[in-house]
Short mmCIF file of C-alpha atoms and ligand atoms in Angstrom, two decimals:
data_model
loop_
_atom_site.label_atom_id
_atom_site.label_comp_id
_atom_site.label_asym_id
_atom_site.label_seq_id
_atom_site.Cartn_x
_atom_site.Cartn_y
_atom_site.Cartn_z
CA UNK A 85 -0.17 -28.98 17.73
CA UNK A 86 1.45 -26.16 19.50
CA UNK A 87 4.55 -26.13 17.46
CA UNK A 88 2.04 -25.71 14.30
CA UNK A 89 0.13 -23.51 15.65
CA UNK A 90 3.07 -21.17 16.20
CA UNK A 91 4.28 -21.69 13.10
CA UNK A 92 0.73 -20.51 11.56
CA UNK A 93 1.30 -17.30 13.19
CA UNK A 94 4.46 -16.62 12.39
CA UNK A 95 4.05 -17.26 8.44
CA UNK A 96 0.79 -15.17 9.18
CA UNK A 97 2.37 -11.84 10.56
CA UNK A 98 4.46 -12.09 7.04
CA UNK A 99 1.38 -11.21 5.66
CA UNK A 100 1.03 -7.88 6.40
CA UNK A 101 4.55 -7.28 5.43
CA UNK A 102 3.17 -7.97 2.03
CA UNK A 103 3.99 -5.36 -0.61
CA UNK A 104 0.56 -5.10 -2.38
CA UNK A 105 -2.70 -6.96 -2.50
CA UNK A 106 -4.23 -6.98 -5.95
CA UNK A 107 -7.64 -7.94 -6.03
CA UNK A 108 -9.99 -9.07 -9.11
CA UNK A 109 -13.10 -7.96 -9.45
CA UNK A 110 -16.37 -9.14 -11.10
CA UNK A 111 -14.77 -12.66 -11.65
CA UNK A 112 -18.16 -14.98 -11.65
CA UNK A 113 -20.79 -14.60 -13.85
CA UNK A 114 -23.80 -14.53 -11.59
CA UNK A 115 -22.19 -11.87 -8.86
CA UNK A 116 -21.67 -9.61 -11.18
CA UNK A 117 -25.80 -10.03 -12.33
CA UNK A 118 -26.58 -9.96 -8.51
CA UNK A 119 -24.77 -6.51 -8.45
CA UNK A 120 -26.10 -5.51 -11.96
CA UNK A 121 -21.88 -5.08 -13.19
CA UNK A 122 -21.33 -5.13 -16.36
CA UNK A 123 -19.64 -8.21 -17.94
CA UNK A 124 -15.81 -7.73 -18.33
CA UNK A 125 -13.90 -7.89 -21.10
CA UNK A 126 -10.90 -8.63 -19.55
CA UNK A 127 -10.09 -9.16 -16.26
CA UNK A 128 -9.95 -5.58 -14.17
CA UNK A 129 -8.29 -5.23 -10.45
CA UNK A 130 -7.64 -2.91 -7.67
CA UNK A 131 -5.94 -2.49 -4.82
CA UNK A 132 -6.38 -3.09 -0.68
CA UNK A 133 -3.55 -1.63 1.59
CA UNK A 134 -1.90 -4.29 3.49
CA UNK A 135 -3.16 -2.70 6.31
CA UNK A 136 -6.92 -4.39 5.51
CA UNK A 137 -5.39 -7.48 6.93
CA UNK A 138 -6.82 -8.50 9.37
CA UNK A 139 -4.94 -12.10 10.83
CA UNK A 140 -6.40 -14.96 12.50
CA UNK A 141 -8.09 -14.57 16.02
CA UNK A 142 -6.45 -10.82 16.03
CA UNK A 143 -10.41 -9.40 16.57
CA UNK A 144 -13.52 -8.61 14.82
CA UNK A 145 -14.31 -6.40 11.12
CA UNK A 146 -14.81 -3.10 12.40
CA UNK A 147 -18.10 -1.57 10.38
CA UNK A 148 -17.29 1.86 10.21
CA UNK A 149 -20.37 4.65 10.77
CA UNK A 150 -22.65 4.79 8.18
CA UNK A 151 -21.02 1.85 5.97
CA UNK A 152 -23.06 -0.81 4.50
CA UNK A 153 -20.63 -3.58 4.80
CA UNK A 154 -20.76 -6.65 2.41
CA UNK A 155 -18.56 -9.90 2.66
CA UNK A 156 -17.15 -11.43 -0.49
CA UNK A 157 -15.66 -14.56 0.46
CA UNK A 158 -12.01 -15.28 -2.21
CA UNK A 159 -9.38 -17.48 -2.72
CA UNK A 160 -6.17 -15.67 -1.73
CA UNK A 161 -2.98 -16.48 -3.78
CA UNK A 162 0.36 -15.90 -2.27
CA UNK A 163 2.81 -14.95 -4.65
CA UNK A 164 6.11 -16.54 -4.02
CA UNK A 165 8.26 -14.45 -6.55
CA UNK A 166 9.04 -11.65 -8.95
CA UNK A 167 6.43 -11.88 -11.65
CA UNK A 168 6.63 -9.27 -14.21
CA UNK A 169 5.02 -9.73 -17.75
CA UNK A 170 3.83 -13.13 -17.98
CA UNK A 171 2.26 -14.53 -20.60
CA UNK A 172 -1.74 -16.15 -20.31
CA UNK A 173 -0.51 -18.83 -21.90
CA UNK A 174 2.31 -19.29 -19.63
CA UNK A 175 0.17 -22.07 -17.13
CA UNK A 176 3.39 -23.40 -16.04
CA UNK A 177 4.53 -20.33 -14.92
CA UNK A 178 1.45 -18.99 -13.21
CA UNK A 179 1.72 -22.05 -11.16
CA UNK A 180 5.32 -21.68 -10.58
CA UNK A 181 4.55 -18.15 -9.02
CA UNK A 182 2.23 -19.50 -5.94
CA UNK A 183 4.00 -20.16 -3.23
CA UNK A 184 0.79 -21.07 -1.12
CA UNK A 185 -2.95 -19.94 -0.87
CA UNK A 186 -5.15 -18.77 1.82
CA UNK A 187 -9.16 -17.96 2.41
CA UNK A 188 -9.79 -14.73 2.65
CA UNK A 189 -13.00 -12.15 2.74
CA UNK A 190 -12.86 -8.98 0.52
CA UNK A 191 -15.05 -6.70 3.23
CA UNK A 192 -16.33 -3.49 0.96
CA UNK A 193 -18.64 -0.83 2.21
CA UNK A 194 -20.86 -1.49 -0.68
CA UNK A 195 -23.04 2.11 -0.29
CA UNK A 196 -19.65 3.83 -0.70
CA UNK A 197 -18.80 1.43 -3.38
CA UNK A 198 -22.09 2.30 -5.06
CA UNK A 199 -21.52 6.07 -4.90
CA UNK A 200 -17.97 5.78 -6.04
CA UNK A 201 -18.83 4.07 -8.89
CA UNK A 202 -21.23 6.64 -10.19
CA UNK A 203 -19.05 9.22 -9.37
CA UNK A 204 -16.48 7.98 -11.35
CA UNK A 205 -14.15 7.96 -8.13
CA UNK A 206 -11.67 5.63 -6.82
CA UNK A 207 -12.49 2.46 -4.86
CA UNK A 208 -10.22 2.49 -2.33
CA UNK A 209 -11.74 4.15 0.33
CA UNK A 210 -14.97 1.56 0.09
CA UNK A 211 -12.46 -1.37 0.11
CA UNK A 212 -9.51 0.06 1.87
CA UNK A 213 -10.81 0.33 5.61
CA UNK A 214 -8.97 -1.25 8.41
CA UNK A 215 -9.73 -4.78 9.10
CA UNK A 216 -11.55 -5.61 5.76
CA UNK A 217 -9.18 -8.44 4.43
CA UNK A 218 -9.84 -11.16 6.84
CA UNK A 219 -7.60 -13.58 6.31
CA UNK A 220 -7.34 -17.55 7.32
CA UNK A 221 -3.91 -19.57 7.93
CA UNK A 222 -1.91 -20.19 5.38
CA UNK A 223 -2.74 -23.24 3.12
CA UNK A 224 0.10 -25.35 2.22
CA UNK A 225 0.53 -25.27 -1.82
CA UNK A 226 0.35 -29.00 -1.87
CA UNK A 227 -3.36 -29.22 -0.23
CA UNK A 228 -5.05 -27.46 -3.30
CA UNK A 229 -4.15 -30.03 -6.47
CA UNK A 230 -6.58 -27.90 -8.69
CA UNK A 231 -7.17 -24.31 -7.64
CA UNK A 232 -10.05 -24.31 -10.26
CA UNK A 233 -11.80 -26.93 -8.96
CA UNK A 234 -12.05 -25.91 -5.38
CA UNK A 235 -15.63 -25.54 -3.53
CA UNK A 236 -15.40 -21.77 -1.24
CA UNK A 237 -18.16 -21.18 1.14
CA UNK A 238 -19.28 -18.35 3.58
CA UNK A 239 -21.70 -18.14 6.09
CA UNK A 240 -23.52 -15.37 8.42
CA UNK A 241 -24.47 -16.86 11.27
CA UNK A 242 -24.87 -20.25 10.20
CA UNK A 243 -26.61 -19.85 7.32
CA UNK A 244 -25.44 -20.37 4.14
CA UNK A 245 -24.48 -17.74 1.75
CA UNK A 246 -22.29 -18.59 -0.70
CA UNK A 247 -21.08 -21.64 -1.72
CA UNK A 248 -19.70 -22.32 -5.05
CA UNK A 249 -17.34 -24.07 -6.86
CA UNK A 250 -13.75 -22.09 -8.29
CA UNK A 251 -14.57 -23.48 -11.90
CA UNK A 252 -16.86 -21.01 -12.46
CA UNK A 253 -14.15 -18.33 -12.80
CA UNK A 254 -14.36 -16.25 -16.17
CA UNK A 255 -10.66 -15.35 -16.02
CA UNK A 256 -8.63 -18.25 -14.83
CA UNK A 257 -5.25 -17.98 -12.58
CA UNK A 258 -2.79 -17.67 -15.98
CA UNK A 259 -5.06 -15.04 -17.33
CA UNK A 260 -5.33 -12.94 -13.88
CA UNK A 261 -1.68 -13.07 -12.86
CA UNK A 262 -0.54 -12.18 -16.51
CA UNK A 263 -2.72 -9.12 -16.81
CA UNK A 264 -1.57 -7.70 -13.42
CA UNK A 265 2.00 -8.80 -13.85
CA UNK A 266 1.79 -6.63 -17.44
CA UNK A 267 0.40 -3.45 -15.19
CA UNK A 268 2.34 -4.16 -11.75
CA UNK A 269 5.19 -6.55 -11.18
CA UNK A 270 4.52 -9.04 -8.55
CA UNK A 271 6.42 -9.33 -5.59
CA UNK A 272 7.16 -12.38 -3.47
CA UNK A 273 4.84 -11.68 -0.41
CA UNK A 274 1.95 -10.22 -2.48
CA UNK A 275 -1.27 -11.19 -2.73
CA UNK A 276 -3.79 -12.04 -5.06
CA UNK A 277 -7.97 -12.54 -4.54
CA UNK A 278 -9.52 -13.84 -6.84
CA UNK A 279 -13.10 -12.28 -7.16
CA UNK A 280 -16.21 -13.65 -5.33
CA UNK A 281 -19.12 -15.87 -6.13
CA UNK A 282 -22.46 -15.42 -6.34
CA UNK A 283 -24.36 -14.90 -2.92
CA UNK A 284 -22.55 -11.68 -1.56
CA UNK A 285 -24.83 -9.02 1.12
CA UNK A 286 -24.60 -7.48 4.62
CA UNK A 287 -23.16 -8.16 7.87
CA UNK A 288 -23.49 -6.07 11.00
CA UNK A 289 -21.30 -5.94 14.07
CA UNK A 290 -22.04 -9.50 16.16
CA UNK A 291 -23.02 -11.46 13.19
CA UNK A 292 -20.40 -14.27 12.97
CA UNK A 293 -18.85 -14.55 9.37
CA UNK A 294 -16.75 -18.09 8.86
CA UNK A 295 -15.74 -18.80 5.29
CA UNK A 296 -13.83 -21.95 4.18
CA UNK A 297 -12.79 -24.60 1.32
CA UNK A 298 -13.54 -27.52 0.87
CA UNK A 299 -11.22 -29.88 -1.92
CA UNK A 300 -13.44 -33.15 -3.44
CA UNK A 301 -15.90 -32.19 -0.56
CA UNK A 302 -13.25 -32.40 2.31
CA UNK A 303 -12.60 -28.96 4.53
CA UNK A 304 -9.38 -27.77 4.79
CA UNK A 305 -8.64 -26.93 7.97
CA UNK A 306 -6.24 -23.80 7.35
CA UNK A 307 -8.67 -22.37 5.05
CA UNK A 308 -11.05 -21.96 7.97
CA UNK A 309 -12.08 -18.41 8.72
CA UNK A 310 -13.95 -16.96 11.97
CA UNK A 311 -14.31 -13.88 12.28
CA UNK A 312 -16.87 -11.26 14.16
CA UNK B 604 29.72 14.69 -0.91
CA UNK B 605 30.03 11.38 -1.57
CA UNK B 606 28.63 10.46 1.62
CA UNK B 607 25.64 12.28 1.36
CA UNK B 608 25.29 11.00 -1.73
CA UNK B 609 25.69 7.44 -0.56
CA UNK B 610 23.04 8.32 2.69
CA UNK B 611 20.28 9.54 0.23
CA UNK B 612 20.63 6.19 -2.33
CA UNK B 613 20.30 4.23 1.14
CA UNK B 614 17.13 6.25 2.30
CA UNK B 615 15.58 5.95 -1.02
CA UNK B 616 15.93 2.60 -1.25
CA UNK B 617 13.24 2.38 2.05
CA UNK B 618 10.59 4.14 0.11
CA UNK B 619 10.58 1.50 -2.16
CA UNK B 620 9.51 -0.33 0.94
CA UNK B 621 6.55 1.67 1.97
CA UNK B 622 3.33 -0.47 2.81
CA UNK B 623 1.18 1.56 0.72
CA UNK B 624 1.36 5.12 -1.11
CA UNK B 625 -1.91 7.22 -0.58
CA UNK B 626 -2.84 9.70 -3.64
CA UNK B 627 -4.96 12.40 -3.29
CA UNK B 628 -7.19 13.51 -5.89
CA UNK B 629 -8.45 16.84 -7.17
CA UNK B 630 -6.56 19.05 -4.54
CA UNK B 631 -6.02 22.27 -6.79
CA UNK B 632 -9.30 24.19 -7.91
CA UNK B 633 -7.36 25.05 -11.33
CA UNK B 634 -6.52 21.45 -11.96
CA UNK B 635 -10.36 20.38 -11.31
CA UNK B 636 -11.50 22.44 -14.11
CA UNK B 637 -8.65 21.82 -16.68
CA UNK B 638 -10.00 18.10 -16.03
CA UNK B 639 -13.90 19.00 -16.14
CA UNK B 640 -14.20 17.06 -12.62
CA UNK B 641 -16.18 17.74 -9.93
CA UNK B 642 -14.92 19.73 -6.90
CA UNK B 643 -14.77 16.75 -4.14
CA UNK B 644 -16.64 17.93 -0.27
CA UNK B 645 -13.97 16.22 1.43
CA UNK B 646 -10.66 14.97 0.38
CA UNK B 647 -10.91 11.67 -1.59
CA UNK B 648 -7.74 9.58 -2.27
CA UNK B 649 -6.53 5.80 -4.16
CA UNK B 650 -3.55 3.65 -3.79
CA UNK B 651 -0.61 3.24 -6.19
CA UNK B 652 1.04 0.17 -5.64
CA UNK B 653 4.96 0.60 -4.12
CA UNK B 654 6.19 -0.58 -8.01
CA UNK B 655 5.00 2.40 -9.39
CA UNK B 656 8.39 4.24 -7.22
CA UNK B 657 10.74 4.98 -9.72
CA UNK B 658 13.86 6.20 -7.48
CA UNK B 659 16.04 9.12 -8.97
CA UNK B 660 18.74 7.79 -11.65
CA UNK B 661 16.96 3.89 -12.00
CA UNK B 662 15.68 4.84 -15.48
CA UNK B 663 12.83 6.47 -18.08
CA UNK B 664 9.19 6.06 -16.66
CA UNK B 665 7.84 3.50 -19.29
CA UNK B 666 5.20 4.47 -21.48
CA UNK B 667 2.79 1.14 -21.90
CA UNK B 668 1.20 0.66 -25.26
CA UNK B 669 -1.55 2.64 -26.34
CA UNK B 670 -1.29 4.77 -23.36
CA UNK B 671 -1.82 8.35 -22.65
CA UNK B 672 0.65 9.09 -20.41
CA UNK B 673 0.04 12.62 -18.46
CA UNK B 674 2.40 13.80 -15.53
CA UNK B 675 0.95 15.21 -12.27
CA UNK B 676 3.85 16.82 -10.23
CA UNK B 677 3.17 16.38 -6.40
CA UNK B 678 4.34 16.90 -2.57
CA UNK B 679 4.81 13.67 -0.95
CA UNK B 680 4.95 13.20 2.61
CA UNK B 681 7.20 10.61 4.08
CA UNK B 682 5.22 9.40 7.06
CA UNK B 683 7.28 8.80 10.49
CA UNK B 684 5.01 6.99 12.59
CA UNK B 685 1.77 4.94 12.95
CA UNK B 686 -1.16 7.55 12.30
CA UNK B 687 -5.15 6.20 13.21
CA UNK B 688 -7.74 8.08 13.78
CA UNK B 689 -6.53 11.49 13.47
CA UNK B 690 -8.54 14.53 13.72
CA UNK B 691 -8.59 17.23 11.06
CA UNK B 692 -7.65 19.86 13.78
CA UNK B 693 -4.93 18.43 14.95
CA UNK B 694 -2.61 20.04 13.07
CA UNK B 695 0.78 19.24 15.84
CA UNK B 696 -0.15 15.55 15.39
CA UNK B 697 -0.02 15.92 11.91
CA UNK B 698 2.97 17.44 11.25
CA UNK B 699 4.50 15.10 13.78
CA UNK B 700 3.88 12.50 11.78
CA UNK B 701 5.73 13.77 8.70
CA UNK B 702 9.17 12.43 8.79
CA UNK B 703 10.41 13.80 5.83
CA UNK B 704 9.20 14.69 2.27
CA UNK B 705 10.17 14.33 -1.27
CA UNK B 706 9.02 15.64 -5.19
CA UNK B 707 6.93 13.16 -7.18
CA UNK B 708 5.31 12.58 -10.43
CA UNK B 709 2.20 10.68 -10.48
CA UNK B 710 2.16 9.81 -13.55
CA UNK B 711 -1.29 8.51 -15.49
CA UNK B 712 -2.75 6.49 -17.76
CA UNK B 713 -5.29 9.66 -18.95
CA UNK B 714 -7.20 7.48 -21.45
CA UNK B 715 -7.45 4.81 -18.93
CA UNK B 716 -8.53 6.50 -16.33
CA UNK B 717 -11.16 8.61 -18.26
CA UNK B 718 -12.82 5.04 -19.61
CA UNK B 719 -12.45 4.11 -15.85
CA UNK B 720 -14.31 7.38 -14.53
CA UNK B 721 -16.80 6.39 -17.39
CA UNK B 722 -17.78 2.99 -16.74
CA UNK B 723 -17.25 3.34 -12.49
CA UNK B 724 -14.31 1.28 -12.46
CA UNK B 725 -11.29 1.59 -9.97
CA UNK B 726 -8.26 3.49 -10.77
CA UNK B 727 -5.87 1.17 -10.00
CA UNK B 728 -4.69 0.11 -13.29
CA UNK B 729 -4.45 3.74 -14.71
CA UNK B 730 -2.20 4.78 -11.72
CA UNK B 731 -0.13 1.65 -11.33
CA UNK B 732 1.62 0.77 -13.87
CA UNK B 733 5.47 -0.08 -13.21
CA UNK B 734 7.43 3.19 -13.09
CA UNK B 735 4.73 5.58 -12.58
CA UNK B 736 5.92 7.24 -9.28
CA UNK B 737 9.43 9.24 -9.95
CA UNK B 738 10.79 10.77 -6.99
CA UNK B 739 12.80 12.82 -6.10
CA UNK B 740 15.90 12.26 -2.77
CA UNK B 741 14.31 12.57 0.04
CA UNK B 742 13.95 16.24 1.24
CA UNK B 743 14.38 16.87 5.09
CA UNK B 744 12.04 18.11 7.39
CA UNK B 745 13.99 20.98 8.38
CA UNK B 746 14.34 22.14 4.66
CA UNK B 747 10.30 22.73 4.49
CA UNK B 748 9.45 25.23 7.23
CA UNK B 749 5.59 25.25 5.79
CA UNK B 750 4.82 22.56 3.61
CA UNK B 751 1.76 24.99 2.43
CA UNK B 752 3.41 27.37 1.39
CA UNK B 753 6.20 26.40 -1.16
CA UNK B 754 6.25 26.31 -5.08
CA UNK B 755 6.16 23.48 -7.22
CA UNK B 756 7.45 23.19 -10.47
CA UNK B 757 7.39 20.92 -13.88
CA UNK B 758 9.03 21.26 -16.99
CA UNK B 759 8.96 18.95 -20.36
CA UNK B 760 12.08 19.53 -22.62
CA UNK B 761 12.61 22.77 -20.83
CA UNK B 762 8.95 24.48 -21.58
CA UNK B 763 6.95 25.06 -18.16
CA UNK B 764 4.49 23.36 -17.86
CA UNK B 765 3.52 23.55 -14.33
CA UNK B 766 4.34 26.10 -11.73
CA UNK B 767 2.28 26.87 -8.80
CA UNK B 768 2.17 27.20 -4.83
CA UNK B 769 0.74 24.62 -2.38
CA UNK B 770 -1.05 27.76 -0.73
CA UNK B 771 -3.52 26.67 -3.29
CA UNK B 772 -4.62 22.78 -2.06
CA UNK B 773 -8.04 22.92 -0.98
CA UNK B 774 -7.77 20.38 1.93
CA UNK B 775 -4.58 21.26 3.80
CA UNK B 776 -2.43 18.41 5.16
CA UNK B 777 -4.24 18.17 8.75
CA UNK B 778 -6.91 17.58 7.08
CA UNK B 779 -5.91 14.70 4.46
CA UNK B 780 -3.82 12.99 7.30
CA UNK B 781 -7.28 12.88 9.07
CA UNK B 782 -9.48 11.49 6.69
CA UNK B 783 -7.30 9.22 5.12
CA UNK B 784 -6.09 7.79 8.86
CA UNK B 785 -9.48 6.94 9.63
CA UNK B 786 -10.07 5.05 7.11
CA UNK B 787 -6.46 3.60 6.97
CA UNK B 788 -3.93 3.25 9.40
CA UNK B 789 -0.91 4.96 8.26
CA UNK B 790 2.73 3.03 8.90
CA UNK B 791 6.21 4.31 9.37
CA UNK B 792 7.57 4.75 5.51
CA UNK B 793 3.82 5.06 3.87
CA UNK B 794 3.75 7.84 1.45
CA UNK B 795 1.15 10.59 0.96
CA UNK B 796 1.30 12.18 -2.07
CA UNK B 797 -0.80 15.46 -1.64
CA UNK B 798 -2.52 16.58 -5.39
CA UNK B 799 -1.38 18.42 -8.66
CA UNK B 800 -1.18 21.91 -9.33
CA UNK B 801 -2.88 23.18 -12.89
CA UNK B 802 -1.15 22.49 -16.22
CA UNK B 803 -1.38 18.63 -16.44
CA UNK B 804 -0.60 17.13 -20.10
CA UNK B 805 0.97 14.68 -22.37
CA UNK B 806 4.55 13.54 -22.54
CA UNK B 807 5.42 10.85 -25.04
CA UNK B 808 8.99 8.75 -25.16
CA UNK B 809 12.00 10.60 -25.48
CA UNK B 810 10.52 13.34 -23.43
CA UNK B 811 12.47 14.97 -20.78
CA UNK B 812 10.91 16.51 -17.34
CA UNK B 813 12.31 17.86 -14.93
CA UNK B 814 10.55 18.71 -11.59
CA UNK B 815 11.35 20.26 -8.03
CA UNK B 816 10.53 22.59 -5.35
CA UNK B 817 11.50 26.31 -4.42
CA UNK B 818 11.27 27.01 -0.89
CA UNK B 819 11.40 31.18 -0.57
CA UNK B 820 12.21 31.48 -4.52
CA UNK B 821 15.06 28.55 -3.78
CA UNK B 822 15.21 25.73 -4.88
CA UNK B 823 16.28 22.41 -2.84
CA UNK B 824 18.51 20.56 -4.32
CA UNK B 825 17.35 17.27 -2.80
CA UNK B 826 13.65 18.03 -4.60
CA UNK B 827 14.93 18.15 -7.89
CA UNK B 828 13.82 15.18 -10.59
CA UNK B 829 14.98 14.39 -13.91
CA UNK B 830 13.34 11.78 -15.76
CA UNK B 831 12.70 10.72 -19.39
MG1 MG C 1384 -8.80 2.32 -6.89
MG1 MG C 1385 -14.05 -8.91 -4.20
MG1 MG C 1386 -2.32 13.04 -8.78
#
């Protein structure tokens, strides 16, 4: 146990070293009617610094003043090599460039979201705050057969949230990872969320968050998430 | 010669390895109105990903397909040390943590962006794209006695294009290290570009600019881009 444990960590801290995480947006049809989005055409993404990471058991979101702060609970791809131009149809290949996945919760500061996006301004400050990726252990490539048929679920406190099932993706893995890959080349190290289900809203400091997946109804236990 | 030479290829090489470059946006009043945007209250900023860095002599920036591609010439601030939580009148802590500096081009997807400012979406795409960050070598501290009061310049096939002093910026750096830092931790090797004088515009393939920085009326050789 100890030995795993250890290793955990260690492929963890890697993490952070990672050279860019790309995140989809408005990926499921019925968060993107909660948030009254507009459909997308294609598939559109920004960025988080790697410095939004926020490791296992390293300490709680921190809600910065004023911030209405939303969870969006994602599947995390980690990229396992140079991917530059792929092609949508290339499946093979899209699957060829995960080296692993993890659970992971795409924090935003929705108010500053909300003004940013009338504005016409950037989001990074509203998703780019310290501590807003929080991530779970690394999941082993081999425990996720089917990344599109994978159940995620959040919840505040104990109650549920969101709970859904990765097959209702509009833009599927090939699709997401060839439309970055034709904007930014993928690095080994980087990572990849995949947008968030339906069910998204507010935390405040001392409301518990844990987030998970579950693969033909069975947990995985590295895709557990706790976090304050 | 040669060993300078040889030093500055090495350093370079370690931007490329910056955890995140930090943009900011609408820092010259000129430049707000040749853009019709609105003069920001505070400093607002957005993330290019570290494969935008196009390092001097590795090649043309690449124009992507259907693409209105727009130069922005820039300061950038090589940052020394870990920077949280600064405040705006700490101007010693700031300049401490400027390790060096070098030119840049952030270079744009104008159409993009402008659909992106339209509909609220992020920037990310219209800033990121693979070989949109030329630099220059990296300048040394010593060579930029007052980082706020130097000239930068940008030519396309010889014609100036732009030419102006960073006595202009409208949030000095203090003040952008500050806000950005609380939001995001700055590491060792991030990069802070610092805003675009007037005189934006098109370049199309083929198209030669050249950039740099006068220090005094003189140029420094170290600031000096050239890139197709
Ligand atoms: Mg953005
Ligand atoms: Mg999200
Ligand atoms: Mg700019």
């Amino acid at each position: 146990m100890s030995l795993v444990f250890r290793r955990g960590i260690s492929s963890m801290a890697s993490l952070k070293k990672a050279s860019k995480v790309v995140c989809i947006g408005r990926n499921y049809a019925d968060h993107i009617t909660e948030l009254n989005s507009a459909r997308p055409k294609q598939p559109f993404f920004f960025l988080k610094p790697p410095s939004t990471i926020l490791l296992p058991g390293a300490g709680p979101v921190i809600c910065p003043k004023g911030i209405d702060l939303h969870y969006e609970v994602e599947l995390a791809l980690i990229i396992g090599k140079q991917v530059k131009d792929l092609e949508a149809e290339d499946t093979e290949g899209a699957f060829d460039a995960i080296e692993s996945y993890a659970m992971s919760i795409d924090m935003t500061a929705r108010n500053a979201q909300n003004e940013s996006k009338k504005k016409g301004l950037p989001w990074s400050i509203a998703k780019g705050f310290d501590t807003f990726l929080p991530v779970s252990n690394i999941i082993p490539k081999s425990a996720i057969p089917d990344p599109h048929n994978v159940e995620l679920y959040l919840t505040v406190n104990n109650e549920h949230r969101q709970a859904d099932s990765t097959d209702l993706m509009l833009f599927q893995i090939p699709r997401m990872l060839s439309d970055i890959s034709k904007v930014m080349t993928l690095e080994k190290g980087d990572i990849v969320i995949t947008g968030t289900p339906k069910g998204v809203g507010p935390v405040v400091p001392g409301d518990i968050m844990r987030a998970g997946i579950k693969v033909d109804g069975k947990e995985i236990e590295e895709g557990k998430i706790e976090v304050e």
